[in-house]
Amino acid sequence: MAGTLILGTGLAGYNVARELRKHDTSTPLTLITQDDGEYYTKPMLSNALTQGKTAESLVQQSAQDMARELDADIRARTTVASLDTRARKLCLESGESLEFDSLVLAVGASPIEFSYEGDGAGDIMTVNSLADYARFRRTLEGVDRVALIGPGLIGCEFANDISGSGRQVEVIGPDAYPLGRLVPEAAGRALQRGLEQSGITFHLETVVTRVDREGDGYCLHLKNGDRIRAGAVLSAIGLRPRTALAEAAGLEVNRGIVVDRHLITSAEGIHALGDCAEVEGQVLPYVMPIMQAAPALGRTLAGEPTAVSYPAMPVRVKTPSHPVVVSPVSPDARGQWSVEEVGEGVKALFHDEQGKLLGFALTGREATREHQALTRQLPSIL
Ligand SMILES: Cc1cc2nc3c(=O)[nH]c(=O)nc-3n(C[C@H](O)[C@H](O)[C@H](O)COP(=O)(O)OP(=O)(O)OC[C@H]3O[C@@H](n4cnc5c(N)ncnc54)[C@H](O)[C@@H]3O)c2cc1C
């Protein structure tokens, strides 16, 4: 019994399974995951603390419920070690192998890890799964000051959430301002002010060089000579698509697993979507691209080849102290930003040389209200 195999039960894996089942209720379907296979909404990980949520309360459906809903076999706590594209089989770490007619790689992305000097470096946490969140929540018990490495999108969300839970947060990073890779300076500074007003401290244009254990906590040494003491250290310096399995199997890999608009990799019958995939040159590690890709791939797997389209998909940054909505501009786009102060925030628009809107960064309650009207003016991504 071969059928369709989906590797990964994150938002990408489960949503493509649901879409497949809308059109095809008979093909045998197996999902494999190295975690517990519970269905949850990953973006909740960076605003769950303030809401007092535990890892258990973030679970929306158990693996058993998902297996029933999808009429699928779900192999949880199962790690795939290799992929044989010719024999069309996945080899598990246990030594077992599973054959497939169609395979979907939905293996996500891993947090980028950096090796620092010092005996505390190994204790630095990252949060990219329910299990990570459970550990993070346990570690924060009794801790009143947290050092957070990385002032990007996920770092700012965690900073706001940890601060909202009543703890002091020290954010460290080499950028001149938060969200430095996504928004123009005025927008980043407006977010920084909003977060500072809620008690968060930024240490920018510097990096951590060493993390030592000290008493019950840690001492972080910064390149600018400062020292920060904290009871816990969280790193949020970015995610990297998980491409090792695909690469070892000889599939084309660039920044992500390379797929065309039908989400087909360089091997026939093997597809990829979600954080691991590079769709026509675009690596977009967000929920909305998955919600566009899953219905298209569900149809394709059911025998009706369907290309994915990406409309403009702005990202809402979950920083309630100073909300932000950003539609990032491609690094090679030609044009310029115009910036206007609106209320306590900023409305920054990026127009090309012909005056066409290509992207925006809206910060603060008043400016973010405009995001839907502006999104309608943006060109599609794919
Ligand atoms: C803290 C945080 C906050 C976020 N907030 C937002 C937000 O507000 N808005 C937004 O749009 N996006 C947000 N994102 C991004 C969004 O959550 C992701 O784009 C999305 O969840 C990725 O889903 P995925 O299914 O591709 O990957 P994942 O959820 O990472 O799933 C990967 C799956 O593959 C499995 N797997 C991997 N390798 C193997 C293997 N070798 N063997 C077996 N199983 C394997 C894993 O067990 C897992 O089931 C956030 C991300 C994080 C981490």
Tab-separated table of C-alpha atoms and ligand atoms in Angstrom:
chain	number	residue	atom	x	y	z
A	1	MET	CA	0.000	0.000	0.000
A	2	ALA	CA	1.903	3.089	-1.166
A	3	GLY	CA	-0.393	6.166	-1.476
A	4	THR	CA	0.500	9.692	-0.386
A	5	LEU	CA	3.041	10.414	2.325
A	6	ILE	CA	3.274	13.809	3.989
A	7	LEU	CA	6.403	14.479	5.987
A	8	GLY	CA	5.616	17.051	8.672
A	9	THR	CA	2.482	17.867	10.679
A	10	GLY	CA	2.876	21.609	11.073
A	11	LEU	CA	0.432	24.040	9.459
A	12	ALA	CA	1.774	23.047	6.022
A	13	GLY	CA	1.510	19.267	6.422
A	14	TYR	CA	-1.904	19.218	8.105
A	15	ASN	CA	-3.450	21.846	5.847
A	16	VAL	CA	-2.397	20.093	2.664
A	17	ALA	CA	-3.804	16.835	4.078
A	18	ARG	CA	-7.137	18.550	4.764
A	19	GLU	CA	-7.201	20.017	1.258
A	20	LEU	CA	-6.369	16.646	-0.325
A	21	ARG	CA	-9.225	14.995	1.546
A	22	LYS	CA	-11.713	17.557	0.130
A	23	HIS	CA	-11.090	16.054	-3.330
A	24	ASP	CA	-9.882	12.521	-2.637
A	25	THR	CA	-11.201	10.396	0.199
A	26	SER	CA	-9.765	7.069	-0.937
A	27	THR	CA	-5.983	7.348	-1.478
A	28	PRO	CA	-4.135	5.902	1.528
A	29	LEU	CA	-2.602	8.821	3.426
A	30	THR	CA	0.218	8.724	5.960
A	31	LEU	CA	1.671	11.672	7.866
A	32	ILE	CA	5.017	11.399	9.622
A	33	THR	CA	6.379	13.725	12.271
A	34	GLN	CA	9.176	13.709	14.766
A	35	ASP	CA	7.029	15.643	17.259
A	36	ASP	CA	3.773	14.515	18.938
A	37	GLY	CA	1.611	15.291	15.888
A	38	GLU	CA	-0.709	17.646	17.775
A	39	TYR	CA	-2.424	20.337	15.709
A	40	TYR	CA	-1.704	23.857	16.918
A	41	THR	CA	-1.237	27.318	15.435
A	42	LYS	CA	2.475	28.056	15.659
A	43	PRO	CA	2.166	31.897	15.672
A	44	MET	CA	0.519	31.518	19.109
A	45	LEU	CA	3.928	30.545	20.556
A	46	SER	CA	4.994	34.191	20.667
A	47	ASN	CA	1.888	35.611	22.346
A	48	ALA	CA	0.817	32.773	24.626
A	49	LEU	CA	2.662	33.772	27.790
A	50	THR	CA	0.686	36.951	28.434
A	51	GLN	CA	-2.496	34.974	27.865
A	52	GLY	CA	-1.360	32.467	30.502
A	53	LYS	CA	-1.457	29.563	28.015
A	54	THR	CA	0.385	26.318	28.655
A	55	ALA	CA	1.694	24.125	25.834
A	56	GLU	CA	-1.220	21.733	26.490
A	57	SER	CA	-3.799	24.499	26.193
A	58	LEU	CA	-2.379	25.536	22.792
A	59	VAL	CA	-3.212	22.117	21.343
A	60	GLN	CA	-6.302	22.375	19.151
A	61	GLN	CA	-6.522	18.692	18.126
A	62	SER	CA	-4.613	15.595	19.219
A	63	ALA	CA	-2.834	13.375	16.684
A	64	GLN	CA	-5.581	10.756	17.173
A	65	ASP	CA	-8.301	13.316	16.377
A	66	MET	CA	-6.387	14.424	13.291
A	67	ALA	CA	-5.969	10.793	12.168
A	68	ARG	CA	-9.744	10.317	12.438
A	69	GLU	CA	-10.567	13.605	10.704
A	70	LEU	CA	-8.183	12.881	7.815
A	71	ASP	CA	-8.725	9.121	7.648
A	72	ALA	CA	-4.942	8.907	7.788
A	73	ASP	CA	-2.222	7.000	9.552
A	74	ILE	CA	-0.214	9.447	11.679
A	75	ARG	CA	3.235	8.275	12.690
A	76	ALA	CA	4.226	10.606	15.542
A	77	ARG	CA	7.641	10.660	17.272
A	78	THR	CA	9.080	9.197	14.063
A	79	THR	CA	12.148	10.707	12.455
A	80	VAL	CA	12.876	10.269	8.771
A	81	ALA	CA	16.559	9.689	8.164
A	82	SER	CA	16.731	9.611	4.358
A	83	LEU	CA	14.795	9.742	1.127
A	84	ASP	CA	15.353	7.496	-1.879
A	85	THR	CA	13.788	9.300	-4.842
A	86	ARG	CA	14.341	6.413	-7.309
A	87	ALA	CA	12.935	3.642	-5.127
A	88	ARG	CA	10.280	6.148	-3.948
A	89	LYS	CA	10.688	5.425	-0.277
A	90	LEU	CA	11.458	7.173	2.982
A	91	CYS	CA	13.835	5.483	5.418
A	92	LEU	CA	13.053	6.014	9.083
A	93	GLU	CA	15.645	6.280	11.836
A	94	SER	CA	14.224	3.010	13.201
A	95	GLY	CA	15.410	1.252	10.014
A	96	GLU	CA	11.882	0.793	8.630
A	97	SER	CA	11.148	2.145	5.155
A	98	LEU	CA	7.876	3.491	3.745
A	99	GLU	CA	7.035	3.536	0.039
A	100	PHE	CA	5.021	6.317	-1.583
A	101	ASP	CA	3.369	7.227	-4.866
A	102	SER	CA	3.408	10.930	-3.972
A	103	LEU	CA	5.468	12.613	-1.273
A	104	VAL	CA	5.035	16.048	0.280
A	105	LEU	CA	7.955	17.578	2.166
A	106	ALA	CA	6.544	19.930	4.817
A	107	VAL	CA	9.503	19.787	7.188
A	108	GLY	CA	9.556	23.471	8.179
A	109	ALA	CA	12.566	25.498	9.301
A	110	SER	CA	14.997	25.275	12.235
A	111	PRO	CA	16.115	28.131	14.462
A	112	ILE	CA	19.531	29.450	13.512
A	113	GLU	CA	21.937	28.654	16.306
A	114	PHE	CA	25.089	30.554	17.038
A	115	SER	CA	27.901	29.261	19.195
A	116	TYR	CA	28.918	31.696	21.906
A	117	GLU	CA	31.775	31.394	24.353
A	118	GLY	CA	31.004	30.606	27.989
A	119	ASP	CA	29.546	27.817	30.123
A	120	GLY	CA	25.999	29.234	29.853
A	121	ALA	CA	25.889	29.214	26.051
A	122	GLY	CA	24.408	25.721	25.912
A	123	ASP	CA	21.403	26.848	27.996
A	124	ILE	CA	20.206	29.459	25.473
A	125	MET	CA	16.639	28.613	24.460
A	126	THR	CA	14.864	28.825	21.119
A	127	VAL	CA	11.095	28.441	20.696
A	128	ASN	CA	9.878	26.818	17.482
A	129	SER	CA	7.610	23.983	18.679
A	130	LEU	CA	5.146	23.129	21.435
A	131	ALA	CA	7.864	21.177	23.272
A	132	ASP	CA	10.174	24.221	23.115
A	133	TYR	CA	7.363	26.405	24.471
A	134	ALA	CA	6.745	24.011	27.366
A	135	ARG	CA	10.436	24.171	28.306
A	136	PHE	CA	10.562	27.955	27.865
A	137	ARG	CA	7.532	28.410	30.139
A	138	ARG	CA	9.042	26.121	32.811
A	139	THR	CA	12.390	27.938	32.638
A	140	LEU	CA	10.738	31.340	33.116
A	141	GLU	CA	9.106	30.295	36.391
A	142	GLY	CA	10.658	32.470	39.091
A	143	VAL	CA	12.694	34.455	36.537
A	144	ASP	CA	12.125	38.210	36.495
A	145	ARG	CA	14.647	39.302	33.840
A	146	VAL	CA	15.103	37.726	30.402
A	147	ALA	CA	17.804	38.450	27.819
A	148	LEU	CA	16.523	38.116	24.280
A	149	ILE	CA	18.966	37.881	21.378
A	150	GLY	CA	17.479	39.120	18.090
A	151	PRO	CA	15.413	42.303	17.519
A	152	GLY	CA	13.652	40.899	14.416
A	153	LEU	CA	9.998	40.028	13.937
A	154	ILE	CA	9.818	36.999	16.212
A	155	GLY	CA	12.231	38.543	18.736
A	156	CYS	CA	10.054	41.675	19.095
A	157	GLU	CA	6.948	39.522	19.504
A	158	PHE	CA	8.581	37.492	22.281
A	159	ALA	CA	9.905	40.676	23.903
A	160	ASN	CA	6.394	42.135	24.035
A	161	ASP	CA	4.931	38.862	25.317
A	162	ILE	CA	7.563	38.262	28.014
A	163	SER	CA	7.269	41.885	29.137
A	164	GLY	CA	3.479	41.507	29.228
A	165	SER	CA	3.959	38.588	31.611
A	166	GLY	CA	5.547	41.010	34.106
A	167	ARG	CA	9.250	40.365	33.424
A	168	GLN	CA	12.016	42.792	32.476
A	169	VAL	CA	13.303	42.118	28.932
A	170	GLU	CA	16.702	43.103	27.523
A	171	VAL	CA	16.825	42.822	23.720
A	172	ILE	CA	20.238	42.594	22.061
A	173	GLY	CA	21.171	42.724	18.379
A	174	PRO	CA	23.549	44.150	15.779
A	175	ASP	CA	20.842	46.093	13.910
A	176	ALA	CA	20.452	49.857	14.323
A	177	TYR	CA	16.725	49.459	15.061
A	178	PRO	CA	14.165	46.644	15.530
A	179	LEU	CA	12.809	44.865	12.407
A	180	GLY	CA	15.909	46.241	10.650
A	181	ARG	CA	15.590	43.862	7.695
A	182	LEU	CA	11.876	44.486	7.075
A	183	VAL	CA	11.023	48.137	7.615
A	184	PRO	CA	12.599	51.587	7.104
A	185	GLU	CA	14.298	53.222	10.069
A	186	ALA	CA	11.401	55.525	11.082
A	187	ALA	CA	9.065	52.526	11.412
A	188	GLY	CA	11.620	50.486	13.375
A	189	ARG	CA	12.267	53.410	15.721
A	190	ALA	CA	8.527	53.902	16.307
A	191	LEU	CA	8.239	50.234	17.303
A	192	GLN	CA	11.315	50.582	19.527
A	193	ARG	CA	9.747	53.578	21.330
A	194	GLY	CA	6.480	51.682	21.818
A	195	LEU	CA	8.286	48.664	23.272
A	196	GLU	CA	10.534	50.855	25.451
A	197	GLN	CA	7.449	52.571	26.867
A	198	SER	CA	6.229	49.163	27.987
A	199	GLY	CA	9.511	48.676	29.878
A	200	ILE	CA	11.671	46.770	27.363
A	201	THR	CA	15.344	47.768	27.074
A	202	PHE	CA	17.257	47.583	23.774
A	203	HIS	CA	21.002	47.055	23.362
A	204	LEU	CA	21.462	47.660	19.627
A	205	GLU	CA	24.436	47.814	17.259
A	206	THR	CA	26.214	45.263	19.401
A	207	VAL	CA	26.343	41.491	19.770
A	208	VAL	CA	26.685	38.916	22.533
A	209	THR	CA	30.168	37.467	22.696
A	210	ARG	CA	29.912	35.215	25.737
A	211	VAL	CA	27.317	33.774	28.118
A	212	ASP	CA	28.497	32.688	31.568
A	213	ARG	CA	26.484	30.987	34.287
A	214	GLU	CA	26.328	33.228	37.365
A	215	GLY	CA	24.408	32.260	40.506
A	216	ASP	CA	20.904	31.143	39.446
A	217	GLY	CA	21.178	32.960	36.112
A	218	TYR	CA	23.528	34.210	33.453
A	219	CYS	CA	25.895	37.060	32.648
A	220	LEU	CA	25.953	38.044	28.974
A	221	HIS	CA	29.032	39.877	27.699
A	222	LEU	CA	28.360	42.292	24.876
A	223	LYS	CA	30.900	43.415	22.294
A	224	ASN	CA	30.395	47.058	23.329
A	225	GLY	CA	31.701	46.156	26.800
A	226	ASP	CA	28.314	46.052	28.562
A	227	ARG	CA	27.266	43.130	30.770
A	228	ILE	CA	23.670	41.993	31.141
A	229	ARG	CA	22.451	39.794	33.966
A	230	ALA	CA	19.356	37.689	33.346
A	231	GLY	CA	17.639	34.600	34.708
A	232	ALA	CA	17.054	33.140	31.242
A	233	VAL	CA	18.313	33.710	27.695
A	234	LEU	CA	16.184	33.324	24.574
A	235	SER	CA	17.548	33.457	21.037
A	236	ALA	CA	15.386	34.544	18.102
A	237	ILE	CA	17.927	35.260	15.379
A	238	GLY	CA	15.997	33.666	12.533
A	239	LEU	CA	14.976	30.371	11.012
A	240	ARG	CA	16.608	28.398	8.212
A	241	PRO	CA	14.580	26.093	5.906
A	242	ARG	CA	15.214	22.393	6.690
A	243	THR	CA	16.791	21.253	3.442
A	244	ALA	CA	19.286	18.567	4.549
A	245	LEU	CA	17.068	15.565	3.788
A	246	ALA	CA	16.153	16.886	0.318
A	247	GLU	CA	19.731	17.853	-0.452
A	248	ALA	CA	21.090	14.442	0.568
A	249	ALA	CA	18.468	12.851	-1.710
A	250	GLY	CA	19.780	14.885	-4.657
A	251	LEU	CA	16.807	17.273	-4.914
A	252	GLU	CA	17.542	20.802	-6.060
A	253	VAL	CA	18.048	23.052	-3.060
A	254	ASN	CA	18.875	26.739	-2.964
A	255	ARG	CA	17.799	28.802	0.086
A	256	GLY	CA	14.908	26.329	0.446
A	257	ILE	CA	13.814	23.161	-1.362
A	258	VAL	CA	13.320	24.433	-4.901
A	259	VAL	CA	9.789	23.976	-6.300
A	260	ASP	CA	7.846	25.362	-9.234
A	261	ARG	CA	4.372	26.883	-9.043
A	262	HIS	CA	2.895	23.384	-8.889
A	263	LEU	CA	5.056	22.910	-5.795
A	264	ILE	CA	6.940	20.086	-7.544
A	265	THR	CA	10.576	19.603	-6.600
A	266	SER	CA	13.232	18.575	-9.115
A	267	ALA	CA	11.946	14.952	-8.749
A	268	GLU	CA	8.572	14.003	-10.185
A	269	GLY	CA	5.903	13.127	-7.607
A	270	ILE	CA	7.790	14.861	-4.776
A	271	HIS	CA	6.396	18.191	-3.606
A	272	ALA	CA	7.311	20.745	-0.951
A	273	LEU	CA	5.512	23.637	0.748
A	274	GLY	CA	5.695	25.742	3.892
A	275	ASP	CA	8.800	27.065	5.612
A	276	CYS	CA	11.088	24.489	3.931
A	277	ALA	CA	10.141	25.448	0.367
A	278	GLU	CA	11.449	28.004	-2.110
A	279	VAL	CA	8.597	28.674	-4.538
A	280	GLU	CA	9.888	30.254	-7.751
A	281	GLY	CA	12.700	31.919	-5.816
A	282	GLN	CA	10.537	33.042	-2.876
A	283	VAL	CA	11.146	31.794	0.667
A	284	LEU	CA	8.221	33.199	2.675
A	285	PRO	CA	8.169	31.645	6.164
A	286	TYR	CA	4.680	32.796	7.135
A	287	VAL	CA	1.199	31.341	7.491
A	288	MET	CA	-0.503	33.075	4.549
A	289	PRO	CA	1.720	31.491	1.858
A	290	ILE	CA	0.857	28.072	3.350
A	291	MET	CA	-2.849	28.930	3.180
A	292	GLN	CA	-2.411	29.740	-0.535
A	293	ALA	CA	-0.223	26.716	-1.300
A	294	ALA	CA	-2.195	24.012	0.552
A	295	PRO	CA	-5.428	24.221	-1.532
A	296	ALA	CA	-3.447	24.208	-4.796
A	297	LEU	CA	-1.342	21.228	-3.733
A	298	GLY	CA	-4.397	19.382	-2.375
A	299	ARG	CA	-5.938	19.551	-5.863
A	300	THR	CA	-2.685	18.601	-7.582
A	301	LEU	CA	-2.306	15.524	-5.365
A	302	ALA	CA	-5.913	14.588	-6.148
A	303	GLY	CA	-5.091	14.537	-9.868
A	304	GLU	CA	-5.999	18.094	-10.893
A	305	PRO	CA	-2.686	19.952	-11.444
A	306	THR	CA	-3.116	23.425	-9.920
A	307	ALA	CA	-0.546	26.208	-9.767
A	308	VAL	CA	-0.229	28.307	-6.624
A	309	SER	CA	-0.804	32.067	-6.747
A	310	TYR	CA	0.464	34.453	-4.116
A	311	PRO	CA	-1.440	37.712	-3.702
A	312	ALA	CA	0.207	40.439	-1.612
A	313	MET	CA	0.395	38.979	1.907
A	314	PRO	CA	1.243	41.556	4.590
A	315	VAL	CA	2.469	40.219	7.914
A	316	ARG	CA	0.975	41.408	11.186
A	317	VAL	CA	3.644	41.684	13.901
A	318	LYS	CA	2.115	40.658	17.242
A	319	THR	CA	3.428	43.544	19.343
A	320	PRO	CA	0.294	44.885	21.074
A	321	SER	CA	2.328	47.640	22.786
A	322	HIS	CA	2.870	49.081	19.295
A	323	PRO	CA	1.191	47.042	16.525
A	324	VAL	CA	2.915	46.732	13.146
A	325	VAL	CA	1.747	45.487	9.755
A	326	VAL	CA	4.401	45.119	7.087
A	327	SER	CA	4.375	44.143	3.458
A	328	PRO	CA	8.096	43.671	2.857
A	329	VAL	CA	9.801	44.998	-0.248
A	330	SER	CA	12.066	42.706	-2.271
A	331	PRO	CA	15.743	43.681	-1.742
A	332	ASP	CA	16.190	44.288	-5.489
A	333	ALA	CA	13.099	46.500	-5.870
A	334	ARG	CA	13.934	49.964	-7.223
A	335	GLY	CA	12.119	52.900	-5.702
A	336	GLN	CA	11.933	54.791	-2.448
A	337	TRP	CA	10.253	55.027	0.911
A	338	SER	CA	8.101	57.979	1.939
A	339	VAL	CA	7.392	58.287	5.642
A	340	GLU	CA	4.587	60.116	7.435
A	341	GLU	CA	3.941	60.243	11.182
A	342	VAL	CA	0.432	59.067	12.026
A	343	GLY	CA	-0.660	59.245	15.674
A	344	GLU	CA	2.018	57.569	17.800
A	345	GLY	CA	3.228	55.567	14.794
A	346	VAL	CA	4.387	55.743	11.232
A	347	LYS	CA	2.980	55.143	7.766
A	348	ALA	CA	5.848	54.238	5.434
A	349	LEU	CA	5.092	53.514	1.786
A	350	PHE	CA	7.507	52.178	-0.829
A	351	HIS	CA	6.780	53.313	-4.402
A	352	ASP	CA	8.681	52.330	-7.550
A	353	GLU	CA	9.946	54.836	-10.094
A	354	GLN	CA	6.538	54.848	-11.851
A	355	GLY	CA	4.754	55.660	-8.574
A	356	LYS	CA	3.352	52.161	-8.043
A	357	LEU	CA	3.033	50.994	-4.431
A	358	LEU	CA	5.302	47.962	-3.859
A	359	GLY	CA	5.288	47.618	-0.075
A	360	PHE	CA	4.522	49.289	3.229
A	361	ALA	CA	5.281	49.390	6.935
A	362	LEU	CA	2.520	50.665	9.207
A	363	THR	CA	3.077	51.076	12.937
A	364	GLY	CA	0.803	52.135	15.780
A	365	ARG	CA	-2.959	51.710	16.121
A	366	GLU	CA	-3.972	54.504	13.780
A	367	ALA	CA	-1.673	53.738	10.837
A	368	THR	CA	-2.241	49.948	10.943
A	369	ARG	CA	-5.978	50.540	10.333
A	370	GLU	CA	-5.074	51.370	6.735
A	371	HIS	CA	-3.488	48.027	5.927
A	372	GLN	CA	-6.403	46.490	4.037
A	373	ALA	CA	-6.914	49.470	1.736
A	374	LEU	CA	-3.180	49.597	1.009
A	375	THR	CA	-2.942	45.837	0.439
A	376	ARG	CA	-5.522	46.143	-2.342
A	377	GLN	CA	-3.115	48.465	-4.197
A	378	LEU	CA	-0.146	46.058	-4.044
A	379	PRO	CA	0.845	43.808	-6.947
A	380	SER	CA	0.617	40.022	-6.531
A	381	ILE	CA	3.793	38.231	-5.487
A	382	LEU	CA	3.248	35.236	-7.821
B	1	LIG	C1	7.310	31.971	17.444
B	1	LIG	C2	6.790	32.083	16.048
B	1	LIG	C3	5.800	33.030	15.759
B	1	LIG	C4	5.320	33.150	14.466
B	1	LIG	N1	4.354	34.093	14.209
B	1	LIG	C5	3.860	34.200	12.948
B	1	LIG	C6	2.823	35.140	12.654
B	1	LIG	O1	2.369	35.894	13.523
B	1	LIG	N2	2.347	35.203	11.383
B	1	LIG	C7	2.826	34.381	10.395
B	1	LIG	O2	2.358	34.445	9.264
B	1	LIG	N3	3.807	33.470	10.647
B	1	LIG	C8	4.327	33.363	11.897
B	1	LIG	N4	5.301	32.439	12.153
B	1	LIG	C9	5.722	31.540	11.062
B	1	LIG	C10	4.730	30.379	10.912
B	1	LIG	O3	4.385	29.882	12.175
B	1	LIG	C11	5.352	29.298	10.030
B	1	LIG	O4	5.501	29.854	8.737
B	1	LIG	C12	4.542	28.024	9.923
B	1	LIG	O5	4.026	27.593	11.145
B	1	LIG	C13	5.434	26.926	9.313
B	1	LIG	O6	4.727	25.726	9.201
B	1	LIG	P1	5.406	24.435	8.551
B	1	LIG	O7	4.356	23.379	8.582
B	1	LIG	O8	6.018	24.788	7.244
B	1	LIG	O9	6.618	24.051	9.510
B	1	LIG	P2	6.669	23.469	11.007
B	1	LIG	O10	5.553	23.961	11.819
B	1	LIG	O11	8.059	23.729	11.482
B	1	LIG	O12	6.467	21.899	10.834
B	1	LIG	C14	7.515	21.051	10.408
B	1	LIG	C15	7.115	19.611	10.665
B	1	LIG	O13	8.105	18.754	10.087
B	1	LIG	C16	8.453	17.725	11.015
B	1	LIG	N5	9.806	17.246	10.666
B	1	LIG	C17	10.878	17.987	10.285
B	1	LIG	N6	11.920	17.181	9.976
B	1	LIG	C18	11.511	15.923	10.160
B	1	LIG	C19	12.116	14.636	10.016
B	1	LIG	N7	13.375	14.480	9.585
B	1	LIG	N8	11.388	13.533	10.323
B	1	LIG	C20	10.105	13.647	10.751
B	1	LIG	N9	9.477	14.832	10.892
B	1	LIG	C21	10.163	15.943	10.607
B	1	LIG	C22	8.305	18.401	12.370
B	1	LIG	O14	8.142	17.435	13.389
B	1	LIG	C23	7.018	19.221	12.132
B	1	LIG	O15	5.885	18.391	12.287
B	1	LIG	C24	5.815	32.299	13.441
B	1	LIG	C25	6.817	31.357	13.729
B	1	LIG	C26	7.294	31.239	15.021
B	1	LIG	C27	8.373	30.226	15.330
